[in-house]
PDB file of C-alpha atoms in Angstrom:
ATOM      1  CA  UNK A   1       0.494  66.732 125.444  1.00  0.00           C
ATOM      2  CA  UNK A   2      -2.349  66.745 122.941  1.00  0.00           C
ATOM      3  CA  UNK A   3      -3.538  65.334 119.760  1.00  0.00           C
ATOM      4  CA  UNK A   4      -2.862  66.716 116.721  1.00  0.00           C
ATOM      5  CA  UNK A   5      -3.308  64.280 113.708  1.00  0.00           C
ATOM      6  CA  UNK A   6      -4.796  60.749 113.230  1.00  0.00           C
ATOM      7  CA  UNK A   7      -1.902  58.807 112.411  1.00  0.00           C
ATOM      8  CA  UNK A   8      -3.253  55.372 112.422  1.00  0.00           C
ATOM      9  CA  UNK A   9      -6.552  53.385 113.035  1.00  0.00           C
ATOM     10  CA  UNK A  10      -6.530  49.951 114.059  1.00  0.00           C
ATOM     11  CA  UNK A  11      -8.782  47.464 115.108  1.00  0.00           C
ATOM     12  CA  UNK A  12      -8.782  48.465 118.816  1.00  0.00           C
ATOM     13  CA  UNK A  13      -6.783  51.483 118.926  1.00  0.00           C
ATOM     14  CA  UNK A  14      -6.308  55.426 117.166  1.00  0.00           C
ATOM     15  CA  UNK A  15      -2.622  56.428 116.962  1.00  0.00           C
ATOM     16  CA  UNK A  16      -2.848  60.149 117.478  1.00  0.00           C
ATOM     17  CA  UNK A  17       0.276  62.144 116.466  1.00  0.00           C
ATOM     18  CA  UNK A  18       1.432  65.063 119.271  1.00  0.00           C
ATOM     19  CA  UNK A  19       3.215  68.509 118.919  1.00  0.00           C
ATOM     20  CA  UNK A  20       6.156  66.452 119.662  1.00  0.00           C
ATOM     21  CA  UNK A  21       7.595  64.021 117.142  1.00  0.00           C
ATOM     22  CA  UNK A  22       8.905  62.203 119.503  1.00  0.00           C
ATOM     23  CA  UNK A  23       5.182  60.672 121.673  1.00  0.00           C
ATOM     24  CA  UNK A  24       2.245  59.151 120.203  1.00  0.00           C
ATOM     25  CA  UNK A  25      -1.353  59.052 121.991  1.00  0.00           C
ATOM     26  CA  UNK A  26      -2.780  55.826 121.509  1.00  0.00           C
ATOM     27  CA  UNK A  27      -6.672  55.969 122.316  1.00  0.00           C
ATOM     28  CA  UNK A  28      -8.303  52.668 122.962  1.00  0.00           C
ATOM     29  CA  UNK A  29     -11.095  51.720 121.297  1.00  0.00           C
ATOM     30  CA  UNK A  30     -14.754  49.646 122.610  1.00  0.00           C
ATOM     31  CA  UNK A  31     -14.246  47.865 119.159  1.00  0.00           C
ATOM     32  CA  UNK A  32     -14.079  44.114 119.338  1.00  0.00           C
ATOM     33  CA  UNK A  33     -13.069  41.783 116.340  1.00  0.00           C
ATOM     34  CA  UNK A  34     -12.133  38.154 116.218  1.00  0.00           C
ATOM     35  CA  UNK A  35     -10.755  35.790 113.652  1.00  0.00           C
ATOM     36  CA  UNK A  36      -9.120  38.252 111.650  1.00  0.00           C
ATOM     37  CA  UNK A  37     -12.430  40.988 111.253  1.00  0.00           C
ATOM     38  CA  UNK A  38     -14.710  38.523 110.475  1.00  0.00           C
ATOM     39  CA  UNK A  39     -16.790  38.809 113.608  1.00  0.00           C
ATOM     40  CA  UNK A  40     -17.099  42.364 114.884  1.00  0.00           C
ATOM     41  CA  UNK A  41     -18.810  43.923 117.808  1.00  0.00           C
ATOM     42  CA  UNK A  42     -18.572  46.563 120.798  1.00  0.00           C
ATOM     43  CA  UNK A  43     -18.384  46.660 124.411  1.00  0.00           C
ATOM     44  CA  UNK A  44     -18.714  50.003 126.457  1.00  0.00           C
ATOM     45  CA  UNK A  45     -15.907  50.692 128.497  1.00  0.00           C
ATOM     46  CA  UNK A  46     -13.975  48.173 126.826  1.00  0.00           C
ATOM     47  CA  UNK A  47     -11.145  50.326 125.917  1.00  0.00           C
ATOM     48  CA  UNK A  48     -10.931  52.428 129.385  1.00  0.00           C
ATOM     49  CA  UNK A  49     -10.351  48.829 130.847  1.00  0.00           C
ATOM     50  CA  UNK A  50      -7.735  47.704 128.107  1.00  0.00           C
ATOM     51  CA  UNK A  51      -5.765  51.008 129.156  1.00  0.00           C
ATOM     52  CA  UNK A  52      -5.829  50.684 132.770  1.00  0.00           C
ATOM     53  CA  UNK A  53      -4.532  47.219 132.175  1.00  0.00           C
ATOM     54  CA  UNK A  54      -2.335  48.007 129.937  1.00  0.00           C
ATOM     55  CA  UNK A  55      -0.791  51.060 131.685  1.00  0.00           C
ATOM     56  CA  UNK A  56      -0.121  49.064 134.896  1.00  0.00           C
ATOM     57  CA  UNK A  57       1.600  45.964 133.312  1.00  0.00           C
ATOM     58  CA  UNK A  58       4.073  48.275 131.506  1.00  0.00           C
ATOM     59  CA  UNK A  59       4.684  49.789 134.728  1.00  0.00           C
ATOM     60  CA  UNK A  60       5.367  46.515 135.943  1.00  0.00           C
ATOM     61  CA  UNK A  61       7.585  45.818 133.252  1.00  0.00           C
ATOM     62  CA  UNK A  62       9.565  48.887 133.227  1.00  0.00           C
ATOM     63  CA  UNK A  63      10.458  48.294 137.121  1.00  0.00           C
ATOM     64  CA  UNK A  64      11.513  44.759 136.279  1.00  0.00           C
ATOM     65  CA  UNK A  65      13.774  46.299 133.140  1.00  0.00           C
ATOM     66  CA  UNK A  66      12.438  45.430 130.326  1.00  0.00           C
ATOM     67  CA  UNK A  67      11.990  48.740 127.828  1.00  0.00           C
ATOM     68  CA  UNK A  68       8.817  49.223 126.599  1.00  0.00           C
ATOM     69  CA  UNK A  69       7.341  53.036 124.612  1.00  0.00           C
ATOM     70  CA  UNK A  70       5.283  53.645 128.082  1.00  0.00           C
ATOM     71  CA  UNK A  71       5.221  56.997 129.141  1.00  0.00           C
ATOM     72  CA  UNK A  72       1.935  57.492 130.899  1.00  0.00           C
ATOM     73  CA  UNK A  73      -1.642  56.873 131.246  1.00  0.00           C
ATOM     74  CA  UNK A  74      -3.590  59.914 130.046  1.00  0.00           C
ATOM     75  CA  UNK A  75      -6.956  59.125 131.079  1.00  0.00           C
ATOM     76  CA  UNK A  76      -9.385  56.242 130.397  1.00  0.00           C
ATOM     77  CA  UNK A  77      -8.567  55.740 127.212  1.00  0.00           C
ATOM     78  CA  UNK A  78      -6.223  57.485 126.398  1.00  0.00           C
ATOM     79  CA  UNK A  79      -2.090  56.626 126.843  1.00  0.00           C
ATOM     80  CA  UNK A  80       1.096  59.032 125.880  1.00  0.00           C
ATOM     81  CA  UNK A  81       4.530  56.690 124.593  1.00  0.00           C
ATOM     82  CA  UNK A  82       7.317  57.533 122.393  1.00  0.00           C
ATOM     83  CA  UNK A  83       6.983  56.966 118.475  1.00  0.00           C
ATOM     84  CA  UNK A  84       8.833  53.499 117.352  1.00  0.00           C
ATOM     85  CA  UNK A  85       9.535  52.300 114.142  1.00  0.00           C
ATOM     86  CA  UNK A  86       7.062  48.892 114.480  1.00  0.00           C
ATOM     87  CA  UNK A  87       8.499  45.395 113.606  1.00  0.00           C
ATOM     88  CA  UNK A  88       5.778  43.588 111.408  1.00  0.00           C
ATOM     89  CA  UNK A  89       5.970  40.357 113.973  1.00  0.00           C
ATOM     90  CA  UNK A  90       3.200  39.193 116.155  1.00  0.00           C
ATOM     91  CA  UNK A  91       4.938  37.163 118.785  1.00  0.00           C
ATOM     92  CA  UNK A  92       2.853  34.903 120.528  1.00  0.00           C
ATOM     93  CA  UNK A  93       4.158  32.977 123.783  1.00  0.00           C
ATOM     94  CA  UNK A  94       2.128  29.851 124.837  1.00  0.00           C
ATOM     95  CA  UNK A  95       2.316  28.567 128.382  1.00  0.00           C
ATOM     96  CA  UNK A  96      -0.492  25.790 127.654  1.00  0.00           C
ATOM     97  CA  UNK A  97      -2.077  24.371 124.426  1.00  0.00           C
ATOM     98  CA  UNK A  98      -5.492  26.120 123.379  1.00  0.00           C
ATOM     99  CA  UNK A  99      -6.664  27.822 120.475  1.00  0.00           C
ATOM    100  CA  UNK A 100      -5.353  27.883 117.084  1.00  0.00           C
ATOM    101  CA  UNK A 101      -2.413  25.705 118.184  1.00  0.00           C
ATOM    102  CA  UNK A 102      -4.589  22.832 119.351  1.00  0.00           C
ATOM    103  CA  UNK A 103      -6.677  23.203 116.350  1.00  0.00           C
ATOM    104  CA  UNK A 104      -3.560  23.513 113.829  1.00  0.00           C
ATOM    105  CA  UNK A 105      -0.959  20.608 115.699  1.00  0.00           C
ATOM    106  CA  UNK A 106      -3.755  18.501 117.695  1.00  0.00           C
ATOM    107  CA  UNK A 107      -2.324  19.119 120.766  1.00  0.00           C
ATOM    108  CA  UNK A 108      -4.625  18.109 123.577  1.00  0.00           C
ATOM    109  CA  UNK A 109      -6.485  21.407 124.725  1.00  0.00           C
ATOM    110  CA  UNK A 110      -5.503  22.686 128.022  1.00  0.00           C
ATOM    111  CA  UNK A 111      -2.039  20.738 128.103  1.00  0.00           C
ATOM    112  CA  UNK A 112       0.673  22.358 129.861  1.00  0.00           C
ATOM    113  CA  UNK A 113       3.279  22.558 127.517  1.00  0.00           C
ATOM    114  CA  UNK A 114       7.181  21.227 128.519  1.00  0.00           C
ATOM    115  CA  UNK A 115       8.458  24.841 127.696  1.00  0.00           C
ATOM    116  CA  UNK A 116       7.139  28.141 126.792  1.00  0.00           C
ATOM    117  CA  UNK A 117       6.943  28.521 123.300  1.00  0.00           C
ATOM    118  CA  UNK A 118       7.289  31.687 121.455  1.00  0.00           C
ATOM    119  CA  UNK A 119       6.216  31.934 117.740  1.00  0.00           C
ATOM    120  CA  UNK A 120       6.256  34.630 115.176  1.00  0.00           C
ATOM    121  CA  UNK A 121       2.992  35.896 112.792  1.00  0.00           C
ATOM    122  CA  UNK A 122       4.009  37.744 110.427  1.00  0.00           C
ATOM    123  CA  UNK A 123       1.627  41.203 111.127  1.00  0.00           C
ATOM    124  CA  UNK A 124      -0.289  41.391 107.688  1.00  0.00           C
ATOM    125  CA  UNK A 125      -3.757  41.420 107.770  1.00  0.00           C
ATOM    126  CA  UNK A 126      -4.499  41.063 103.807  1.00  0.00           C
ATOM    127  CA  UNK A 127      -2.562  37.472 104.403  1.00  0.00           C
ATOM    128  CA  UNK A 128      -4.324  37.136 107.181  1.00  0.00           C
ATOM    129  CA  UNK A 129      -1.060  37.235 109.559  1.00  0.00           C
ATOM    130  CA  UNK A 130       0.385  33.739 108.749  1.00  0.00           C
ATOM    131  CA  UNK A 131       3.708  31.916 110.540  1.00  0.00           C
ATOM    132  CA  UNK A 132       6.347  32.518 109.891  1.00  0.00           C
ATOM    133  CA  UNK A 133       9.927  31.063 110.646  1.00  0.00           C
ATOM    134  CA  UNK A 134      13.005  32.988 111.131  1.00  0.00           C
ATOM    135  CA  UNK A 135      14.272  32.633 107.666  1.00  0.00           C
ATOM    136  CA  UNK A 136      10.722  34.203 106.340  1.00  0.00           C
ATOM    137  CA  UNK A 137      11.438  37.299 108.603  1.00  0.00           C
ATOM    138  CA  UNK A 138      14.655  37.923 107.153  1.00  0.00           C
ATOM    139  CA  UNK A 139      13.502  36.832 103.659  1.00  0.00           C
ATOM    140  CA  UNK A 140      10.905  39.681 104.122  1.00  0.00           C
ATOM    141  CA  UNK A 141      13.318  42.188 105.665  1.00  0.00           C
ATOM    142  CA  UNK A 142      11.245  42.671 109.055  1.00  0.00           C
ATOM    143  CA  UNK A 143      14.257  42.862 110.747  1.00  0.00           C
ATOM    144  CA  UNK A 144      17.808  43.347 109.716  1.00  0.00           C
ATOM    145  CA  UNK A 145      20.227  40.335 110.820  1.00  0.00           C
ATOM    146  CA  UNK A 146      19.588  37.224 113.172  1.00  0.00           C
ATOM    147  CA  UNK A 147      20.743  38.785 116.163  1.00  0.00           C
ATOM    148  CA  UNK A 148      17.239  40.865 116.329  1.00  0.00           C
ATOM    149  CA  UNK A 149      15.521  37.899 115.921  1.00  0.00           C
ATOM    150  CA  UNK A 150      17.013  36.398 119.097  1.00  0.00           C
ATOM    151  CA  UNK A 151      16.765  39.312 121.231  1.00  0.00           C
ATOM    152  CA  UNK A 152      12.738  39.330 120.311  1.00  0.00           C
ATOM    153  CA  UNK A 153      12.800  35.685 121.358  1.00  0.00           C
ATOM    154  CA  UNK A 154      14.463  36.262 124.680  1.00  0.00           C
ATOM    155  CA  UNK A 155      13.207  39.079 125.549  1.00  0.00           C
ATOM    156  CA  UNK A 156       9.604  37.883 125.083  1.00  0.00           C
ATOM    157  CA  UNK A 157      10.543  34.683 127.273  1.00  0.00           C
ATOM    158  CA  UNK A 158      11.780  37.287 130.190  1.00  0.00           C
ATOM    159  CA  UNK A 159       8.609  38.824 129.949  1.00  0.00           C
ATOM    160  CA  UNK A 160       6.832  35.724 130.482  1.00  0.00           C
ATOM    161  CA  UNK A 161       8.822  34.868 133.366  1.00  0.00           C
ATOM    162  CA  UNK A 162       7.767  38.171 135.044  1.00  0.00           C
ATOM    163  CA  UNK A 163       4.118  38.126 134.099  1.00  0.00           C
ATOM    164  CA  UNK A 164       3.506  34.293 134.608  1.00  0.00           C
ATOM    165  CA  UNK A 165       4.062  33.896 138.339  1.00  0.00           C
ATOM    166  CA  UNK A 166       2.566  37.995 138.716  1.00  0.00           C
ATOM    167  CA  UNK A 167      -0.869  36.810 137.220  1.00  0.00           C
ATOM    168  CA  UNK A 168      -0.686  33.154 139.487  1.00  0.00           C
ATOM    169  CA  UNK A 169      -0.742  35.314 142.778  1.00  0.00           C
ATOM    170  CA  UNK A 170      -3.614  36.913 141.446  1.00  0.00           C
ATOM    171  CA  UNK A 171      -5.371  33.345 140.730  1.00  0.00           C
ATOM    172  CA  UNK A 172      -5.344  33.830 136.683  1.00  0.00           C
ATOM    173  CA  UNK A 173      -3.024  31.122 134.696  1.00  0.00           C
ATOM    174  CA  UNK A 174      -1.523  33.355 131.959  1.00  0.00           C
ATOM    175  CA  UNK A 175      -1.894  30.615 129.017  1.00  0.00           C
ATOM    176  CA  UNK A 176      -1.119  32.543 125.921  1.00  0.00           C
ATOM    177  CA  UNK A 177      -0.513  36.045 124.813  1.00  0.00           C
ATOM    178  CA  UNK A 178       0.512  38.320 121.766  1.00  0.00           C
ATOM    179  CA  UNK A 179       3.562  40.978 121.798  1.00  0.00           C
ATOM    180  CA  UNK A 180       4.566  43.642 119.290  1.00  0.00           C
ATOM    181  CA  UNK A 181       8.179  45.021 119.337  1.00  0.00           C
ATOM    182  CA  UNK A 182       9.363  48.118 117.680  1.00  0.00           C
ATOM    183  CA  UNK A 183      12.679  50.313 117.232  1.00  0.00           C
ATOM    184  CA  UNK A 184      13.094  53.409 119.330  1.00  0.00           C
ATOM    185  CA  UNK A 185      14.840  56.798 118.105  1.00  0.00           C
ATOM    186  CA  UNK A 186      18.244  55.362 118.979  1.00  0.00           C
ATOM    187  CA  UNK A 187      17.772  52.212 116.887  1.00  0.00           C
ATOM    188  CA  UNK A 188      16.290  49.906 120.563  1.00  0.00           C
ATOM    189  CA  UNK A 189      14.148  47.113 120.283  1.00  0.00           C
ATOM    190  CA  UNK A 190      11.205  47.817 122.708  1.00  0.00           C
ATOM    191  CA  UNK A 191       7.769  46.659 123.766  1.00  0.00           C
ATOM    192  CA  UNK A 192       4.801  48.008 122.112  1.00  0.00           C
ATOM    193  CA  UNK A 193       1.606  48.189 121.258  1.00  0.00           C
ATOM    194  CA  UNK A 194      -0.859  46.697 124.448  1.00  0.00           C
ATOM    195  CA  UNK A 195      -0.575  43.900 127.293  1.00  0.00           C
ATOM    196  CA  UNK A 196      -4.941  43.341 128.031  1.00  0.00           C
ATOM    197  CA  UNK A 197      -7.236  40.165 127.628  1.00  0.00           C
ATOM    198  CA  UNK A 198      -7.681  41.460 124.240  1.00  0.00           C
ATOM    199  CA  UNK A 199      -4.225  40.053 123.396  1.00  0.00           C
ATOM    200  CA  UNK A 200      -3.518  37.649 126.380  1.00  0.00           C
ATOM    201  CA  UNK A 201      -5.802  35.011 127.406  1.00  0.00           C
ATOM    202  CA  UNK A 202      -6.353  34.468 131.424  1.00  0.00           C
ATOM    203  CA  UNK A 203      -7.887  31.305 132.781  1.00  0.00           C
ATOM    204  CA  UNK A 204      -8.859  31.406 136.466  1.00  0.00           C
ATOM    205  CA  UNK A 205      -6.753  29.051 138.467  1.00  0.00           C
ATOM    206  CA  UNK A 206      -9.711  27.293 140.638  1.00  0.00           C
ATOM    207  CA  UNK A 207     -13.033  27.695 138.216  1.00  0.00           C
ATOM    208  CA  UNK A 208     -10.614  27.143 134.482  1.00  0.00           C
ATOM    209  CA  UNK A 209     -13.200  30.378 133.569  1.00  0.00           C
ATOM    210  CA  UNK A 210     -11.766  32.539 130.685  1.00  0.00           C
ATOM    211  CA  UNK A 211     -11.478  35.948 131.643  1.00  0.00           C
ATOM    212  CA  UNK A 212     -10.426  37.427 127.644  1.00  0.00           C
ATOM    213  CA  UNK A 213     -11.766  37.938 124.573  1.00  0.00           C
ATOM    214  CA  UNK A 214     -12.529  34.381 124.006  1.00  0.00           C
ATOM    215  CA  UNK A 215     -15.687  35.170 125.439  1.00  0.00           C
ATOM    216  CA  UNK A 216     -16.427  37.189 122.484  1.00  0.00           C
ATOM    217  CA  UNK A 217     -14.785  34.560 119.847  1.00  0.00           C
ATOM    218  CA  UNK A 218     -17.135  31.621 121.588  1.00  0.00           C
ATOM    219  CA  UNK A 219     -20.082  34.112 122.178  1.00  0.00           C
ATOM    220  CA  UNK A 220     -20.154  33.254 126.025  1.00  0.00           C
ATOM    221  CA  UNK A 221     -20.895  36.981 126.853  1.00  0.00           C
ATOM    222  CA  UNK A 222     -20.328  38.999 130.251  1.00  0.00           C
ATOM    223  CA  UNK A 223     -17.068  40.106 128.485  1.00  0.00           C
ATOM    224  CA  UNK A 224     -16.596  43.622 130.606  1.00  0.00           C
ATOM    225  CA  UNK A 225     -17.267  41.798 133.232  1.00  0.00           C
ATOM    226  CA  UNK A 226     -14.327  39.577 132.984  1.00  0.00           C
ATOM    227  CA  UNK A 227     -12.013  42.134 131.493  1.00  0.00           C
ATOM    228  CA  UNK A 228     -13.279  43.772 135.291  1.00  0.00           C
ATOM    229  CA  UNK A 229     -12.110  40.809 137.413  1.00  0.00           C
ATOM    230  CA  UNK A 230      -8.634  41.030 135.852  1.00  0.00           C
ATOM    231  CA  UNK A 231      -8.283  45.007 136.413  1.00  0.00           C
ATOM    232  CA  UNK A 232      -9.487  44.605 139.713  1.00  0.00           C
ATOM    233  CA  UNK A 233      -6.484  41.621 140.707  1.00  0.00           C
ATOM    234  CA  UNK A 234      -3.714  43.597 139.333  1.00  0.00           C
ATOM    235  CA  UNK A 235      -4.879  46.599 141.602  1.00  0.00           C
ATOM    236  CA  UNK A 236      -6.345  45.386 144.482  1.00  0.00           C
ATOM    237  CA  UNK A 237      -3.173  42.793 144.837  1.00  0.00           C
TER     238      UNK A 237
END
């Protein structure tokens, strides 16, 4: 399977099309951006890591039944899946308070929350991907009827409940992290897009370090590095 035609570029990946209609090629990119594009930057090898990360949590995922447009890991940075019709919701599941929810609600940072909560962004980057509520997503037709809605919601909670305790054994406390759902040629809703610490943030159980690309928002450097550690504890596990 080979590239044929840019479909899409993105902040961190190129959509390729293939000979079949059916696959994609998504090709990571070194690019790094933060708080919606203003800050940009690059890291070498960045992308080959995001892949390999990537790749082996949808493995993971697949085994523990939960669809996602995974085929197979191409190369570095480069990874076949099928071609979905994307939902325009971010959903972002929180484990423990930090970021843009202790900023926006107060919420002490670094408090362990009494229940994962899952949100919704709306995926729009002229507004700047604002909330949204369930009402908004139907409003603005991203999905078709309520019941979509609360198969999102679950299913991103069962993926937390896999991923949580997987990342603990491997000393990292999975606090937060973004997923994008899409429709498959038979009308599924499946996981898309990436799982890396571009999208998930990963503190390390004994030292609290962040091992994610909050060490390129706060400008704390050795971001490879850290993006290293956490290949290196899903394989060597």
């Amino acid at each position: 399977m080979s590239k044929t035609e840019l479909l899409y570029e993105g902040k961190a990946k190129k959509i390729w099309k293939t000979e079949d209609k059916e696959f994609l090629i998504s090709e990571f990119k070194d690019d790094l951006t933060a708080f919606n594009g203003e800050k940009k930057s690059s890291e070498e090898g960045k992308g080959a890591l995001n892949n390999q990360i990537s790749s082996a949590l949808f493995k993971l995922l697949n085994e523990k039944g939960i669809p996602t447009h995974f085929v197979k890991m191409l190369d570095e940075n480069n990874m076949l899946h099928k071609s979905c019709d994307v939902i325009k919701i971010e959903v972002i599941v929180r484990n423990i308070a930090t970021g843009s929810l202790s900023k926006n609600l107060g919420i002490e940072n670094g408090k362990v929350l009494p229940f994962t909560l899952v949100e919704f962004d709306y995926k729009n980057d002229e507004l700047g991907d604002p909330k949204i509520n369930d009402q908004h997503a139907l409003i603005l037709g991203l999905v078709q009827h309520q019941d979509e809605l609360d198969k999102i919601r679950r299913v991103a909670r069962q993926i937390n409940e896999i991923l949580k305790p997987y990342f603990f054994e491997r000393g990292l406390k999975l606090v937060d992290f973004k997923l994008e759902f899409g429709k498959d040629k038979d009308g599924n809703i499946i996981l898309i897009d990436e799982l890396s610490p571009d999208n998930c943030r990963f503190w390390d159980v004994e030292s609290g370090e962040s091992l994610d690309k909050d060490r390129f928002r706060q400008g704390q450097g050795g971001l490879k590095l850290a993006y290293e550690q956490v290949l290196n504890r899903i394989l060597n596990k």
